[in-house]
Amino acid sequence: MVLSRWALGLLGSAASVLAAPATYGNGTQYQSHPDRLAAVQEAFDRSWDAYYTYAFPNDGLIPLEKTYINDLGGWGASAVDAFSTALIMNDEKVIKQILDFIPKIDFDHANYTSSISLFETTIRYLGAHDLLTGPYKAMAEDESAVSAVLDQAIHLADLLSVAFDTPTGIPINNLDWEPPRPKNESTNGIATIGTLVLEWVRLSDKTGQEKYGKLAEKGEAYLLNPQPQNIGEPFPGLLGTDVSVANGSFVSSQGSWGGGDDSFYEYLIKMYVYDTARYDTYKDRWIAAVDSSIKYLPSHPSTREDLTFLAAWYNSTTLKYQSQHLACFNGGNIILGGLVLNRPDYIEFGLELVNGCHGTYIGTATGIGPEVFNWQDSKTAANATNNPAPPANQSAFYQESGFWIPAGAEYYDLRPEVIESYYYAYRATGDSKYQDWAWDAFLRINATCSVGDVGFSGIKNVNVPGGGGFLDHQESFWFAEVLKYSYLIQAEEAPWQVSADHDNQWVFNTEAHPVKVVGTPI
Ligand SMILES: *[C@@H]1O[C@H](CO)[C@@H](O)[C@H](O)[C@H]1NC(C)=O
Ligand SMILES: *[C@@H]1O[C@H](CO)[C@@H](O)[C@H](O)[C@H]1NC(C)=O
Ligand SMILES: *[C@@H]1O[C@H](CO)[C@@H](O)[C@H](O)[C@H]1NC(C)=O
Ligand SMILES: *[C@@H]1O[C@H](CO)[C@@H](O)[C@H](O)[C@H]1NC(C)=O
Ligand SMILES: *[C@@H]1O[C@H](CO)[C@@H](O)[C@H](O)[C@H]1NC(C)=O
Ligand SMILES: *[C@@H]1O[C@H](CO)[C@@H](O)[C@H](O)[C@H]1NC(C)=O
Ligand SMILES: *[C@@H]1O[C@H](CO)[C@@H](O)[C@H](O)[C@H]1NC(C)=O
Ligand SMILES: *[C@@H]1O[C@H](CO)[C@@H](O)[C@H](O)[C@H]1NC(C)=O
């Protein structure tokens, strides 16, 4: 969920050849693995105990120093992010600790260094309440705890609402606090504008107060109809990144499925899953984006034509052969849309992308993928300015693995996207290969990112044995996402598991908190 941006290069496009359509969906069989579930649970408990001992009620654990950091408002981000995972694991001790805590969070005051992010705050603190009113109602010893959690979400949304008070209604992402007030920012990006609707609409649907959903939908409207089209929409459905808050115009064409853009695309189809009647237009825009991605963006490394990556773009004529760990959610998201829309061709394409991201894991010394990876496109001239060869000291590695790692991007920050996509691949196919891939990734992370018994940390270099040292931060999304998807892919059937037919009862927000789909009879 980091909005890092990477420098750009130049040209060409490649179309991918899809395998013959197969049947996915109804009748898919799954197998649960109790031994693997126990291992993921052990990692969760070890992470939680370290956080609870050394960092609670602050945002995150700094494991080497056994201390804490407040980088998400100082409202206990790790506890809030661990909540839905603890519920799914039925971890009663942890559930109780978190449920006691959430009603006490003081959202009127914040502890932050530079700003409070509307996006990062929304996906964590506004996303985490639904399971409690669904299947886990009984977990709350009294109903007042349940309504206290919802009241906290309402109060926080009321505080955040000032972000939307702009000439266009496009929110400003970064706020100062006490009292909440937006920074002086002239643009916002499509991920931070377009990854609010699910949480804010859900809050409206739950409370009967339309104002929350309306705020998020107003900003989103500028992304559904990008202007001016020649700048904002370089390929049908695929957009530039930055939008003027003053007038709603796109200011550049550059974009990708990676950080800064990613979850805008993710939420188009997830809104349709959430409420098919209301969000048909969002679905159409998602289809346009995926069709363009299939038509213009697939790229195969010159040394490994068996791998498929999605290129980024500078504009409608020039691609950039670089992708990111963050972008690796794309395979899973396209598979989800393929299931929901009954489109085996999308599922096939999503599986190709999942296979490419798997390649970035198994190719490295640690068995974990890097933050960013580059390759040389097999169909674009090797002397084209946008298709450079790898640096000499990575050319042997590129020969073998089909990607290289740009300087500064060798790290792994406990990100979930690759395992998240394995999860969707498994739910669509029932193929145990994907469970094995997820288990292997879990074992590698457990072996490389454990800080003794003091929880987990990101590592500095996935391509040296042992990981090259710790980043010394246990990110809150480690609880919400990595551990949840690692668990769910090995778990027994449950109402929140992604359904292989069209009948999803839950949809995961971008932080992997389950949101109850409209019409789910619970
Ligand atoms: C597209 O981007 C490339 C790389 O930045 C640049 O060289 C080219 O001039 C741009 N083309 C257009 C039409 O803007
Ligand atoms: C799966 O079942 C649903 C009804 O439950 C049906 O609408 C759909 O067409 C089926 N999909 C496939 C791929 O057979
Ligand atoms: C805010 O959090 C930091 C750690 O990120 C801590 O050092 C500091 O004491 C906290 N400030 C307050 C006022 O609690
Ligand atoms: C906001 O920033 C713009 C451009 O950087 C500047 O012209 C304007 O004066 C600033 N407004 C405030 C209230 O600081
Ligand atoms: C919109 O605002 C941007 C600056 O944020 C400016 O560059 C652009 O010209 C404006 N567009 C229109 C149509 O006013
Ligand atoms: C690339 O090489 C081809 C053939 O060798 C040549 O015709 C072309 O001008 C070169 N292009 C660039 C950008 O150097
Ligand atoms: C390759 O060389 C560059 C420049 O000297 C250096 O920064 C980088 O760490 C080296 N990478 C590897 C994998 O050896
Ligand atoms: C995970 O790591 C812990 C701590 O190193 C270890 O005790 C445990 O056995 C590992 N789990 C698996 C399944 O290897």
PDB file of C-alpha atoms and ligand atoms in Angstrom, residues 39 42 46 439 443 446 450, ligand 8:
ATOM      1  CA  ALA A  39       1.618 -23.267  11.535  1.00  0.00           C
ATOM      2  CA  GLU A  42       1.453 -20.114  15.423  1.00  0.00           C
ATOM      3  CA  ARG A  46       3.836 -15.109  17.889  1.00  0.00           C
ATOM      4  CA  TRP A 439       2.662 -22.834   1.814  1.00  0.00           C
ATOM      5  CA  LEU A 443       7.660 -21.248   5.010  1.00  0.00           C
ATOM      6  CA  ASN A 446       8.638 -17.719   8.338  1.00  0.00           C
ATOM      7  CA  SER A 450      11.121 -14.110  11.916  1.00  0.00           C
TER       8      SER A 450
HETATM    9  C1  LIG B   8       8.163 -20.977  11.841  1.00  0.00           C
HETATM   10  O1  LIG B   8       9.219 -20.366  12.519  1.00  0.00           O
HETATM   11  C2  LIG B   8       9.272 -20.685  13.912  1.00  0.00           C
HETATM   12  C3  LIG B   8      10.341 -19.823  14.550  1.00  0.00           C
HETATM   13  O2  LIG B   8      11.535 -19.947  13.875  1.00  0.00           O
HETATM   14  C4  LIG B   8       9.530 -22.172  14.071  1.00  0.00           C
HETATM   15  O3  LIG B   8       9.537 -22.507  15.443  1.00  0.00           O
HETATM   16  C5  LIG B   8       8.429 -22.924  13.376  1.00  0.00           C
HETATM   17  O4  LIG B   8       8.695 -24.313  13.401  1.00  0.00           O
HETATM   18  C6  LIG B   8       8.316 -22.490  11.917  1.00  0.00           C
HETATM   19  N1  LIG B   8       7.166 -23.128  11.297  1.00  0.00           N
HETATM   20  C7  LIG B   8       7.290 -24.013  10.323  1.00  0.00           C
HETATM   21  C8  LIG B   8       6.052 -24.665   9.849  1.00  0.00           C
HETATM   22  O5  LIG B   8       8.367 -24.286   9.808  1.00  0.00           O
END
